Tab-separated table of C-alpha atoms in Angstrom:
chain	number	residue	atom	x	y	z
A	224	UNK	CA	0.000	0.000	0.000
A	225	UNK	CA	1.193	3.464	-1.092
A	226	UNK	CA	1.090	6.579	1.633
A	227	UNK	CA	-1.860	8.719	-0.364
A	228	UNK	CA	-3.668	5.610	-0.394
A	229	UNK	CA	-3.477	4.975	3.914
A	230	UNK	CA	-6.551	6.469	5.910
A	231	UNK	CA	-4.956	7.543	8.797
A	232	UNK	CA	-7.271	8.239	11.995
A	233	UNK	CA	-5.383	9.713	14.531
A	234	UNK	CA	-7.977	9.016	17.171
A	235	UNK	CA	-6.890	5.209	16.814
A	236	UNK	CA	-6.505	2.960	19.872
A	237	UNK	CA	-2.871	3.885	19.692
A	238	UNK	CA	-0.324	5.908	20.550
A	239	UNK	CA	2.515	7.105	18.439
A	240	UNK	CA	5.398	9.786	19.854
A	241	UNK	CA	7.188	11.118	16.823
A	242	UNK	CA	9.587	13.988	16.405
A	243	UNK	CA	8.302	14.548	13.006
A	244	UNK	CA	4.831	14.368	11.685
A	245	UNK	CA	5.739	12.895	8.469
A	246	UNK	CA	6.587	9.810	9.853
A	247	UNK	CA	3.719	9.069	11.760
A	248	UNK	CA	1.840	7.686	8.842
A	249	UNK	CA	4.703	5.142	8.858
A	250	UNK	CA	3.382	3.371	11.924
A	251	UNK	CA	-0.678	3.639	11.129
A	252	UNK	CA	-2.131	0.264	11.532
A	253	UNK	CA	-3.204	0.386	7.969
A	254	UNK	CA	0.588	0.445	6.740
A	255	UNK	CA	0.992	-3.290	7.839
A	256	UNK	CA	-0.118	-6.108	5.978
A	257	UNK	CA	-2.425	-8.553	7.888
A	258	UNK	CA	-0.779	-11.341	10.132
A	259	UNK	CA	-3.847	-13.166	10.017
A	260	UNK	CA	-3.316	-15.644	7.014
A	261	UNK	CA	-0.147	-15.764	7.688
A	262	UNK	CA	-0.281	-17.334	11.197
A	263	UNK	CA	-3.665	-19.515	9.816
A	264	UNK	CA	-1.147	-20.960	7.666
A	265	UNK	CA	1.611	-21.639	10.041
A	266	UNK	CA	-0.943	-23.094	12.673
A	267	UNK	CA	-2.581	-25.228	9.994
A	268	UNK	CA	1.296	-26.926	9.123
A	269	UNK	CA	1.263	-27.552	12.537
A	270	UNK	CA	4.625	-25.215	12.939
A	271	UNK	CA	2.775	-23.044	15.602
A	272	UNK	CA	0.180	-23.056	17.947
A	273	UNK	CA	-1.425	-19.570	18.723
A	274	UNK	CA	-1.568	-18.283	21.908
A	275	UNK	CA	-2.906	-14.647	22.418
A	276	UNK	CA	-3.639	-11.844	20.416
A	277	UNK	CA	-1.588	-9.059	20.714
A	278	UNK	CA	-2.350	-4.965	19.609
A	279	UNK	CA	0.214	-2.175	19.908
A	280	UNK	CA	-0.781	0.417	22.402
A	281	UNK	CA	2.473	2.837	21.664
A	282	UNK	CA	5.212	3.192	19.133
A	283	UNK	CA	8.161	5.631	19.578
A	284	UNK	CA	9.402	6.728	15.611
A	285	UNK	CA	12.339	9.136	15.927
């Protein structure tokens, strides 16, 4: 995904310190492909068993 195409709501669930503005869009959820399949597939070789679900609550970008 390009930058103009990432919504970025900065009332989101999390927290991002930054010393510059610009790079804030750099840690929006929607920059980040989805883990999802990934561990399905992983889990389903029988590689790894999932055990919690994790979500970011701050990032520091300097």
């Amino acid at each position: 995904m390009q930058r103009q195409g990432i919504r970025v709501d900065y009332h989101a669930a999390w927290t991002c310190v930054t010393l510059g503005e610009e790079r804030r869009i750099e840690e929006a959820a929607e920059a980040y492909m989805p883990i999802g399949p990934v561990i399905d597939a992983q889990e389903q070789a029988g590689l790894i068993r999932g055990a919690v679900r994790l979500k970011p609550w701050i990032t520091f970008k300097a």
